[in-house]
XYZ file of C-alpha atoms in Angstrom:
594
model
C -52.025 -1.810 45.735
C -51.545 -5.328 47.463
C -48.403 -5.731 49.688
C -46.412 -8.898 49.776
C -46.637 -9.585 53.863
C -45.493 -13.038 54.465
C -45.806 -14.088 50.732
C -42.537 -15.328 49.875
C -41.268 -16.033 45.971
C -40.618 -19.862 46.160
C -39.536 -20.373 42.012
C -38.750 -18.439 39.446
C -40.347 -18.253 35.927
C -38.255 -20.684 34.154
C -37.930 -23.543 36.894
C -41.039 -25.524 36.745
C -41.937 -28.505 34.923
C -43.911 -32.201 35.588
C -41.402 -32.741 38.327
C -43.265 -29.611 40.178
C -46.813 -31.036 39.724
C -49.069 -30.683 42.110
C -46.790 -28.505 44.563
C -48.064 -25.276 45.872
C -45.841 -21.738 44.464
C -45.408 -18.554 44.977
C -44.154 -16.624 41.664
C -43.894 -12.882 41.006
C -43.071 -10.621 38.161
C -44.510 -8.890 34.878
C -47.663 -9.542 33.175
C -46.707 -9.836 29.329
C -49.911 -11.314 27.808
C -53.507 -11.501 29.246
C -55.806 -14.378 27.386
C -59.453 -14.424 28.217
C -60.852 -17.805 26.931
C -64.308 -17.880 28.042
C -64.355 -17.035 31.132
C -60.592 -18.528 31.887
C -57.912 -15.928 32.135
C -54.738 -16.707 30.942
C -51.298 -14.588 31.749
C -48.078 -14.715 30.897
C -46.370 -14.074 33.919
C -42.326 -12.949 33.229
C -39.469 -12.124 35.569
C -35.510 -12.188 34.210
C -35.301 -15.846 34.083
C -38.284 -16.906 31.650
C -41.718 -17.318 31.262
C -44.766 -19.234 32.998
C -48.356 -19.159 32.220
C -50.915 -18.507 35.634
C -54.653 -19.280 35.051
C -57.390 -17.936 36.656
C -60.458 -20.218 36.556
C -63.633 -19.108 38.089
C -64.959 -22.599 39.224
C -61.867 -23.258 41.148
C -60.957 -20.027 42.454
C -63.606 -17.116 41.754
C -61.958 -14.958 43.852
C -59.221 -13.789 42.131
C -60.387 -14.789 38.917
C -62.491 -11.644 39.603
C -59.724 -9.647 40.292
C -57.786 -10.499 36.842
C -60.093 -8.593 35.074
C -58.867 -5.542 35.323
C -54.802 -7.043 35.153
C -52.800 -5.056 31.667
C -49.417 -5.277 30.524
C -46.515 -4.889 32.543
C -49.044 -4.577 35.697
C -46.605 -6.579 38.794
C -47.938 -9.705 40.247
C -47.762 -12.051 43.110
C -49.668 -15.395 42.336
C -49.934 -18.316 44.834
C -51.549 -21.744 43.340
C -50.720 -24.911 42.368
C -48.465 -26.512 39.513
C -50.797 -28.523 36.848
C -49.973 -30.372 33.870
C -51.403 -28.465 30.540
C -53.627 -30.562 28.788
C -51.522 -31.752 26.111
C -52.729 -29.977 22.937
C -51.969 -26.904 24.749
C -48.298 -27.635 25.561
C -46.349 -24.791 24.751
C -42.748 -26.876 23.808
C -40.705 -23.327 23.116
C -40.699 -22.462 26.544
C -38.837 -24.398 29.346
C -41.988 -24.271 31.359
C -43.988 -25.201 28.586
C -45.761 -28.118 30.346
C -47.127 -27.170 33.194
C -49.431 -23.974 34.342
C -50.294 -22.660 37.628
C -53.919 -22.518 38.540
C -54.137 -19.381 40.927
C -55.182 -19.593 44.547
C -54.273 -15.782 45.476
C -53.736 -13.099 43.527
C -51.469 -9.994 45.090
C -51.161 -6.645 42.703
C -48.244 -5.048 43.648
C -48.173 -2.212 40.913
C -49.680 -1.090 37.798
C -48.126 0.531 34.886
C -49.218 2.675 32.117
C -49.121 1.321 28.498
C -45.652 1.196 27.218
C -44.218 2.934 24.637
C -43.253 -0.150 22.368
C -44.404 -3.924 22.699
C -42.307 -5.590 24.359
C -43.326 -8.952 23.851
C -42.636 -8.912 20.289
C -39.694 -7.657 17.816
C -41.142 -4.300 16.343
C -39.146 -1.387 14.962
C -38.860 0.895 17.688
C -36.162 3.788 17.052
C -32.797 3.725 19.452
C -34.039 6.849 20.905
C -36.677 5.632 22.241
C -35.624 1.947 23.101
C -32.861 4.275 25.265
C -35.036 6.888 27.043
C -36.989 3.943 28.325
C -33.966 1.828 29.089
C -35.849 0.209 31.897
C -38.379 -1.086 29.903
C -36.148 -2.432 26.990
C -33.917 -4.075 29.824
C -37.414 -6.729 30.121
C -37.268 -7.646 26.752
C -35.683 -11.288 26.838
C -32.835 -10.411 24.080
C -31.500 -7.387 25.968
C -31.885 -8.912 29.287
C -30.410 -12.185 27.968
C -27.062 -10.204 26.496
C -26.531 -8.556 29.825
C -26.896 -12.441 31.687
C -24.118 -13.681 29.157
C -22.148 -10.688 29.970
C -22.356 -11.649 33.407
C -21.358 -14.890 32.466
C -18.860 -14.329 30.542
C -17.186 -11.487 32.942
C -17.473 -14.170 35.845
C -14.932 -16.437 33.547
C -12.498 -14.314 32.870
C -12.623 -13.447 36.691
C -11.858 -17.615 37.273
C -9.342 -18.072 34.678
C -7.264 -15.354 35.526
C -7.704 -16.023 39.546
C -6.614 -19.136 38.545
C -3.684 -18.130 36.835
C -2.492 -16.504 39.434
C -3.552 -12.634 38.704
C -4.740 -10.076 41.305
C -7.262 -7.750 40.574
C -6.360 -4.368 41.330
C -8.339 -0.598 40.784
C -6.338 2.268 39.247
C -7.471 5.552 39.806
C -10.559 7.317 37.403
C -9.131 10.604 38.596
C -6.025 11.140 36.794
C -3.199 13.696 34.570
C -4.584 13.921 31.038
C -1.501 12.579 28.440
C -3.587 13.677 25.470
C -1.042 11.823 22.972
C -4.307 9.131 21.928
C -7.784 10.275 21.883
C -9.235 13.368 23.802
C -9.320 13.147 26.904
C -12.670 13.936 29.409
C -11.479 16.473 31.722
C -12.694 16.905 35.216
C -11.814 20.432 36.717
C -10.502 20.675 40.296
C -12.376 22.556 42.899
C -10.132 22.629 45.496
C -7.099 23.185 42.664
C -8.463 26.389 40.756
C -7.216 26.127 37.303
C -6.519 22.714 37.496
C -7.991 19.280 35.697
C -7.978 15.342 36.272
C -8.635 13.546 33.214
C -10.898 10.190 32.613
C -8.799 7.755 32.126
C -8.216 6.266 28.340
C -7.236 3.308 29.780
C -5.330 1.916 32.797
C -1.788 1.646 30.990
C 0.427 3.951 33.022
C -0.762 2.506 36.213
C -0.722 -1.234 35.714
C 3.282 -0.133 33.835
C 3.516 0.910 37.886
C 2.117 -2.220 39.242
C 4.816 -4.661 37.828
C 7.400 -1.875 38.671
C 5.866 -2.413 42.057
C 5.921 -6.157 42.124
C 2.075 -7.195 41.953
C 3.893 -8.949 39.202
C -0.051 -10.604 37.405
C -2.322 -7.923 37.488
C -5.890 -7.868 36.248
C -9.155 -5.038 36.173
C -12.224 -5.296 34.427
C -12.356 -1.659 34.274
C -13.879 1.585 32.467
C -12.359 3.889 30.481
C -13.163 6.890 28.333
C -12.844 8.595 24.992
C -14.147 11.881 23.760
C -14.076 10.994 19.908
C -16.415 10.526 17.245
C -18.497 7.283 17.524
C -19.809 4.525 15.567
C -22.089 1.541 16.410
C -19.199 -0.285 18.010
C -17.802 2.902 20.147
C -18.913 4.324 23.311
C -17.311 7.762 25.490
C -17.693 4.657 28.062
C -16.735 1.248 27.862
C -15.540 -1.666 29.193
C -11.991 -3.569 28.865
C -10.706 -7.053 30.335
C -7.312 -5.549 31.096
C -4.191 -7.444 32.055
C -0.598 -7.010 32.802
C 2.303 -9.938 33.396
C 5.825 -9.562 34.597
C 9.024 -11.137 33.520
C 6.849 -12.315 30.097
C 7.380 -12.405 26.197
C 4.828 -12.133 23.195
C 4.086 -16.159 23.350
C 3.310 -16.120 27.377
C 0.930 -12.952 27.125
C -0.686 -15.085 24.221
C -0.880 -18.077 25.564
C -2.797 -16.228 28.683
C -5.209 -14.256 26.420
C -5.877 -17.755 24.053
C -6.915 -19.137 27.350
C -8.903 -16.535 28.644
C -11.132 -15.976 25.520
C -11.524 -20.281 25.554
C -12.834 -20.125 28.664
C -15.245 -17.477 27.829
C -16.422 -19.113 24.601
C -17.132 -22.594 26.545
C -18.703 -20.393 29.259
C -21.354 -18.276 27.388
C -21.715 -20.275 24.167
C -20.627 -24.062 25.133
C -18.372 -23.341 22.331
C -15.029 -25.347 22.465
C -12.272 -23.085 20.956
C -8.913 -25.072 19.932
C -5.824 -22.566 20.420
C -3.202 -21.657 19.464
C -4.956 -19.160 17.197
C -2.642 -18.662 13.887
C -0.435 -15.812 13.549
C -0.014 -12.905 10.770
C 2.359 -10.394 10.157
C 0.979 -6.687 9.842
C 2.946 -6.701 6.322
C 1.285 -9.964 5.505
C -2.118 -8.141 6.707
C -1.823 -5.309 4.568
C -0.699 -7.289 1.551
C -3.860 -9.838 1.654
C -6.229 -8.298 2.709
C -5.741 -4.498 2.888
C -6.161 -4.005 6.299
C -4.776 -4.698 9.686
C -7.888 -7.001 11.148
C -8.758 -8.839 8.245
C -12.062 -11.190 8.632
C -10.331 -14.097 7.160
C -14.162 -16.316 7.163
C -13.588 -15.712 3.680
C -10.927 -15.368 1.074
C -11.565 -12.739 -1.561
C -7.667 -12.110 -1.110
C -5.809 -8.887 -2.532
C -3.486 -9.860 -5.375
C -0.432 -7.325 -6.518
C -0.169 -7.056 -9.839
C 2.091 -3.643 -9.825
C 5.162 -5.588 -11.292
C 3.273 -7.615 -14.174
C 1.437 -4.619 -15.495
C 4.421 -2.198 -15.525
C 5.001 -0.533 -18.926
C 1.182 -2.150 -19.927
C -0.301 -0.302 -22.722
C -3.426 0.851 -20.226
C -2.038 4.214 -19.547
C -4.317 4.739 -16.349
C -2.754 1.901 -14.590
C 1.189 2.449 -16.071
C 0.359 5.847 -14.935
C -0.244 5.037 -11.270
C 3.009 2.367 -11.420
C 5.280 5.121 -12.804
C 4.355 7.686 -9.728
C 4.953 4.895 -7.335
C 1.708 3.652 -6.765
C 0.405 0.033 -7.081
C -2.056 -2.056 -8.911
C -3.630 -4.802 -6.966
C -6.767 -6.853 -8.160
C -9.431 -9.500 -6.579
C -10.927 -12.321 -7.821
C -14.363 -12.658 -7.117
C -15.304 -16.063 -7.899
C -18.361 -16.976 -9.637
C -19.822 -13.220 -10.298
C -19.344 -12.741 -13.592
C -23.030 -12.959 -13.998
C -22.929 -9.200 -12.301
C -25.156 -7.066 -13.843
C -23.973 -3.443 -15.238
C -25.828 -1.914 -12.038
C -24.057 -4.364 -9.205
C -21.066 -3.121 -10.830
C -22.060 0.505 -10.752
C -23.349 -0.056 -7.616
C -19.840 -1.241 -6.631
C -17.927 1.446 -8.136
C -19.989 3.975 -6.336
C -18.862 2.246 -2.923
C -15.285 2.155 -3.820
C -15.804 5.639 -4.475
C -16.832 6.370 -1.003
C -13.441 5.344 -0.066
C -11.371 7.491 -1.997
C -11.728 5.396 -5.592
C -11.956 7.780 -8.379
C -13.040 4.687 -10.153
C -12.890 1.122 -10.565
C -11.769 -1.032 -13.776
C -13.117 -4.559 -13.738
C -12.801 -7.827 -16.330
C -15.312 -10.655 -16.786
C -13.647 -13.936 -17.485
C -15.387 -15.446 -20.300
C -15.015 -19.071 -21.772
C -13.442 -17.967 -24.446
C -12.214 -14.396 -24.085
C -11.960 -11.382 -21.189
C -14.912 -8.936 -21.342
C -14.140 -5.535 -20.226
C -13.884 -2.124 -21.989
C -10.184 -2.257 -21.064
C -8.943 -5.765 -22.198
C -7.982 -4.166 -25.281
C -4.561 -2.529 -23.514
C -3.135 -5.551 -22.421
C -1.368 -7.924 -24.418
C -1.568 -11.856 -24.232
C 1.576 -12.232 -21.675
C 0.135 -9.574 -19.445
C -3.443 -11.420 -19.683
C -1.565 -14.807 -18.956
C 0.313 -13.437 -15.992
C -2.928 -12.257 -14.768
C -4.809 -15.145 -15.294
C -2.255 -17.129 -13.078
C -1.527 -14.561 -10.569
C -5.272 -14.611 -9.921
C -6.527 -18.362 -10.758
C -9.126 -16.796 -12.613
C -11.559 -19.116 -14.669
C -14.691 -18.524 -16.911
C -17.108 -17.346 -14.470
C -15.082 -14.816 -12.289
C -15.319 -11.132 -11.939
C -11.815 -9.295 -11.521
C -12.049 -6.070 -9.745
C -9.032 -3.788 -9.894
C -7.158 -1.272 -7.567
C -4.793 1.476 -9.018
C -3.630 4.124 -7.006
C -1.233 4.969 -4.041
C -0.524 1.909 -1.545
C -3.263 3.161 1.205
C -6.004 4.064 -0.863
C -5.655 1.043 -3.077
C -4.971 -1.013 0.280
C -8.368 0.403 2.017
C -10.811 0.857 -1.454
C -9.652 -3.137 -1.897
C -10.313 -3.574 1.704
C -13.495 -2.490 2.110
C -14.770 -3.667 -1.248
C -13.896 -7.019 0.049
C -16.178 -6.695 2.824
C -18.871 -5.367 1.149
C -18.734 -8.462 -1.569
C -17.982 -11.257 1.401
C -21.524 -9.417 2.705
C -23.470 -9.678 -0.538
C -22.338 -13.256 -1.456
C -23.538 -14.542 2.063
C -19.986 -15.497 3.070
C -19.614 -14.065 6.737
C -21.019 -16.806 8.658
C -21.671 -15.449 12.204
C -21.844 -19.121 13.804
C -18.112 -18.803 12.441
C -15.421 -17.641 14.742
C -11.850 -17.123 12.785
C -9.448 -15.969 15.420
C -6.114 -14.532 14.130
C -2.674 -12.575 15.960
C -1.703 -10.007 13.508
C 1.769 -9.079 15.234
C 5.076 -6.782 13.981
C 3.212 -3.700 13.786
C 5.248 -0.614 13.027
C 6.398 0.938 15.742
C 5.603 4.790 15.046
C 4.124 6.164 11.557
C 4.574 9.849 10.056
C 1.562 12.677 11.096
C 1.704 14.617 8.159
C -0.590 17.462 9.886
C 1.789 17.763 13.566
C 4.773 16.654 11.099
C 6.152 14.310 13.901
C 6.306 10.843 14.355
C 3.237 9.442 16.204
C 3.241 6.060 18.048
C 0.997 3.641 16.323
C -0.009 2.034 19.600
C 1.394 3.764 22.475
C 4.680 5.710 22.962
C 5.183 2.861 25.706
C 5.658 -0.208 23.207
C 8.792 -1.781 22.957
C 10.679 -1.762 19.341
C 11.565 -5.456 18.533
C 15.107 -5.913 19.439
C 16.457 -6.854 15.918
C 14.783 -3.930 14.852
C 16.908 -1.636 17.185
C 19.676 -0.495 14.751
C 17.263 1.500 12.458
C 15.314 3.742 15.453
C 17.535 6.309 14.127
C 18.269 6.169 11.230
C 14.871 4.485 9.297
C 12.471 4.628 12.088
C 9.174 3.864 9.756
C 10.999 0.636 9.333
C 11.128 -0.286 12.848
C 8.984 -2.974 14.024
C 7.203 -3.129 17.248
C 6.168 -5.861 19.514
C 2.786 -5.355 19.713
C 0.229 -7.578 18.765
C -3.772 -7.753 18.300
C -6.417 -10.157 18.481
C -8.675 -9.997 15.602
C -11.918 -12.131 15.209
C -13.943 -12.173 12.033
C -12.554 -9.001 11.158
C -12.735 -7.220 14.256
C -10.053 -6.290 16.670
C -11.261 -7.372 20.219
C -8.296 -7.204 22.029
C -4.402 -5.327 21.587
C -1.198 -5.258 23.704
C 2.459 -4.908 23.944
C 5.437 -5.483 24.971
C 6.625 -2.363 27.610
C 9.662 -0.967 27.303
C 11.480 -1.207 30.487
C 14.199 0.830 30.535
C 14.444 4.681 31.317
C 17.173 4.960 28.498
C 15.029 3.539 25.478
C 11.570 5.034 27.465
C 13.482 8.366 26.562
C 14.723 7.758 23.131
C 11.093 6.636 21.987
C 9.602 9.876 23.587
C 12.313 12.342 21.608
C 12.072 10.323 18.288
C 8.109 11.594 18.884
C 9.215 15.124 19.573
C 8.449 15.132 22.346
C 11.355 17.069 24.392
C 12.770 16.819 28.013
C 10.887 19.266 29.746
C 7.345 18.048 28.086
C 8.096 14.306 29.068
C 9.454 15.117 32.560
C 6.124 17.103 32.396
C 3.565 14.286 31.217
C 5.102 11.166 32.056
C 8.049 12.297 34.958
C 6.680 9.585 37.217
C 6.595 7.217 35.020
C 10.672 7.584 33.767
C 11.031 7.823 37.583
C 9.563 4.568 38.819
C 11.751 3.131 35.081
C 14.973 4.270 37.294
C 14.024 1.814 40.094
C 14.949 -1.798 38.780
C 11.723 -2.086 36.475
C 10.897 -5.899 35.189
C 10.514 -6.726 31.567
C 6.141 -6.632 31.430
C 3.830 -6.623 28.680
C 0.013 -6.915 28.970
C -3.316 -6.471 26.858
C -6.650 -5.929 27.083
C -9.638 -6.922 25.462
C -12.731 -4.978 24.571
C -15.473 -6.251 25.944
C -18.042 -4.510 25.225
C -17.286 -5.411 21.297
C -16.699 -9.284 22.356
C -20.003 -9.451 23.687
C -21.420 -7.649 20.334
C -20.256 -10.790 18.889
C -20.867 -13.217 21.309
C -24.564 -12.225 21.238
C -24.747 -11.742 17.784
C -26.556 -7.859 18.389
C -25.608 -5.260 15.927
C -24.448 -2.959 17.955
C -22.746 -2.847 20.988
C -25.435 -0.804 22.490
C -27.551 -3.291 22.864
C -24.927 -5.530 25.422
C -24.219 -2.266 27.929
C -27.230 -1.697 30.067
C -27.512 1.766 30.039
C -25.521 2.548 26.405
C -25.011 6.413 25.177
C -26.160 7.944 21.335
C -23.596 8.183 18.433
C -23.661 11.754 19.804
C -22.563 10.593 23.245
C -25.847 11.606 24.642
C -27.968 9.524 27.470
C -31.966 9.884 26.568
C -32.636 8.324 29.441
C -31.047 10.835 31.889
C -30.518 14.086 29.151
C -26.787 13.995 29.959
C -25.283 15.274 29.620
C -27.223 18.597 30.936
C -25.989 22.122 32.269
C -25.394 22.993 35.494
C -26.055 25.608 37.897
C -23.917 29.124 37.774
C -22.601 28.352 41.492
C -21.164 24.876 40.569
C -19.235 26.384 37.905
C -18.268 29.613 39.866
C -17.042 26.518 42.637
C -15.491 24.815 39.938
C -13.385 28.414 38.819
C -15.169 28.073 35.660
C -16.344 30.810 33.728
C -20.182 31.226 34.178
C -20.473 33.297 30.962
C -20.056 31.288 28.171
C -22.944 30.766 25.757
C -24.478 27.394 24.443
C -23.680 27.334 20.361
């Protein structure tokens, strides 16, 4: 192998143009196509910034013309030579550098490579698994490498904005006491505490709670934090939040902050020129029209609730649902009447996948309603129908019958799936929306206690107060979440900043005394100590680049992502360890692998 010596990189691959003709370079990087036209040799010569063709012409330079023979794929190059115009049939106007080629002077091989595994100069199907144990290699493909430069980008905004605004950016501890009241938690035993554990953190909350109790009063982190659950294509065991915290602040400053934040980011990454304030929802509202708590509102495809103008109908399956207290809710899907008997099969066997045990529809004809159960309804309950859903010859109604969640989430989801076949998510579309007034705690039928629905550290809203003991699934929190086309990307609160209600929340979740003094003591300690009203939130950001980028997974935006089975092909972690570390570790040595 040749070694650089005094050779010095004087451009990178995307720089050059006319401007540069005639001037002597120095590039270096990847070889991702070799031409041989005749005699000419033609590269493709790649680094992260772009692309610029070298040629090796044996009249001009036979010297290391007769070295590029033996140059492959991915082999690592220094050229020297100097910028020429292409002749202009062979302009090449996709690429930046399009114009001009270098005719090489001096050739340097600084390493070869073996053949890799997948192409990487074109977009074949290679399998996740693969693409992951050779991270390095999919890292030069110009769409990964491009998502981690925007993530860059847009992580170097948020860093300006919030400097701007006045925020310090502080590190909490990754060691810390598991509170295993969200996800689980990944435990780290103690060697020099036998029988004891840190935990990952889940996120930074109790800590940046403590930094407004101590002052700091605008805190920021763009920090990692970890979850031992089951994952999907946008989850990781690692990833990434934006995370904030503000003193003496209500819901409409911490907005305000986060509307500018994610503006600045847009304009950053995309040049896109976002116009807050972003409109607000109620979770009620949510629920009601659209079925869910992050609706994609691209579309409209709404939920409409029939319960009350179909009670007492002669269809006994639906009067049967309204009489045990569930609820009848329908959507109009405009235009797709024309749906064969198989997209509607096909549709009731994805409704059933969601806990449907079936699905009644109704095509709206010109002159009458064609469905096997038309018959059971009589002309005021077609009418009220009719008007409750705008339906017109052409539509397709598709109906809901069953208790409030499962109708809520079968609706939900078939809403999604129909805004997907009818080509009406629009991914150059960004719908922002607050969805806010969530309820405070909901009812875990399996621990038969109250659970928080965000944290046990969210503060009721105040007018809300009276019923904490009395109703407490009525109680409203003032939390709040950032949704974009359908996808929550960022969630916060409201803290409660008092010891007295920081105590009542933790018993109404049954959790006693000695159990809260035990998880969260220093916490109801540092409450005691004059602690400002703070709220904060933090964004995802791992699933706001997913979007940003466009990629279908958020894999594809973290450089070195883990499996859906939390597994890293790249390294095999995770891996076992040796006896002695576990013996250190007062860990049993004797288990046995399942």
């Amino acid at each position: 192998m040749d070694s650089l010596g005094a050779l010095r990189r004087t451009h990178n691959c995307n720089t050059l143009g006319l401007d540069n003709l005639n001037q002597e370079v120095v590039l270096m990087g990847w070889v991702l196509r070799r031409r041989d036209h005749g005699g000419v040799i033609f590269i493709d010569l790649r680094d992260r910034w772009g692309i610029t063709q070298i040629v090796f012409n044996p009249e001009v330079n036979p010297e290391p013309h007769a070295k590029a023979h033996q140059l492959r794929s991915e082999w690592v190059l220094a050229v020297k030579g100097k910028v020429e115009a292409r002749p202009g049939d062979m302009e090449n106007p996709k690429l930046k550098t399009g114009a001009i080629e270098i005719m090489v002077s001096e050739l340097r091989i600084l390493n070869t490579s073996k053949t890799p595994p997948f192409p990487l100069d074109e977009d074949s199907e290679v399998s996740d698994n693969i693409r992951l144990q050779y991270r390095y290699l999919d890292l030069r493909r110009p769409e990964i490498g491009a998502n981690l430069v925007m993530r860059h980008t847009a992580t170097q905004a948020a860093r300006s904005f919030l400097c701007e605004n006045g925020f310090l950016e502080i590190e909490t501890p990754m060691l810390t006491r598991s509170t295993p009241e969200g996800a689980r938690d990944y435990l780290v035993p103690s060697r020099v505490n036998a029988g004891k554990f840190f935990a990952l953190p889940q996120s930074p909350q109790l800590f940046k709670q403590l930094l407004m109790m101590g002052g700091m009063d605008r805190y920021f982190q763009i920090v990692k934090c970890f979850r031992d659950e089951d994952l999907r294509a946008d989850r990781q065991p690692e990833f990434t939040q934006i995370d904030l915290e503000l003193s003496f602040v209500g819901e409409d400053d911490i907005m305000a902050i986060a509307e500018g934040l994610v503006k600045q980011v847009f304009a950053a990454t995309r040049g896109i020129a976002l116009n807050p304030p972003f409109p607000r929802m109620s979770y009620q509202e949510a629920i009601s029209r659209y079925g869910n708590d992050k609706p994609d509102t691209r579309f409209g495809l709404e939920l409409v609730d029939l319960t009350e103008k179909l009670r007492g109908c002669g269809f006994k399956v639906f009067n049967a649902v309204i009489e045990g207290g569930g609820i009848v809710k329908a959507i109009n899907a405009k235009g797709c009447g024309t749906f064969s008997r198989k997209d509607l099969d096909d549709l009731t066997n994805y409704a059933g996948t969601f806990g449907a045990k079936g699905m009644a529809w109704i095509k709206v004809k010109e002159d009458e309603w064609q469905s096997p159960i038309t018959k059971f309804f009589n002309e005021n309950e077609i009418e009220a129908m009719r008007q409750a859903l705008n339906a017109e010859p052409g539509d397709l109604i598709l109906f809901g019958a069953d208790s409030v969640a499962v109708v809520n989430q079968v609706l939900s989801e078939l809403r999604l799936e129909l805004g997907r076949r009818l080509n009406l998510t629009d991914n150059s579309v960004f719908n922002f929306l607050w969805v806010t007034d969530f309820p405070l705690v909901e009812f875990d039928a399996e621990r038969k206690r109250y659970a928080a629905v965000h944290h046990p550290f969210t503060a009721p809203l105040d007018e809300d107060l009276e019923l904490l003991e009395t109703e407490p699934l009525k109680v409203r929190s003032r939390a709040y979440d950032l949704v974009l086309n359908g996808s929550e990307i960022g969630g916060g609160s409201i803290r409660i900043h008092t010891t007295e209600m920081q105590a009542k929340m933790l018993n109404l979740l049954g959790i006693a005394d000695e159990e809260a003094e035990e998880k969260f003591g220093f916490l109801l300690r540092a409450l005691e100590f004059g602690a400002p009203p703070h709220g904060g939130i933090a964004f995802g950001l791992d699933r706001l680049m997913m979007m940003l980028t466009g990629s279908g997974s958020i894999r594809d935006v973290i450089a070195f992502p883990k499996t859906q089975k939390a597994t890293c092909p790249l390294t095999d972690a995770p891996g076992s360890v040796a006896r002695k570390q576990l013996t250190e570790l007062h860990l049993r040595p004797d288990w046995k692998e399942a």
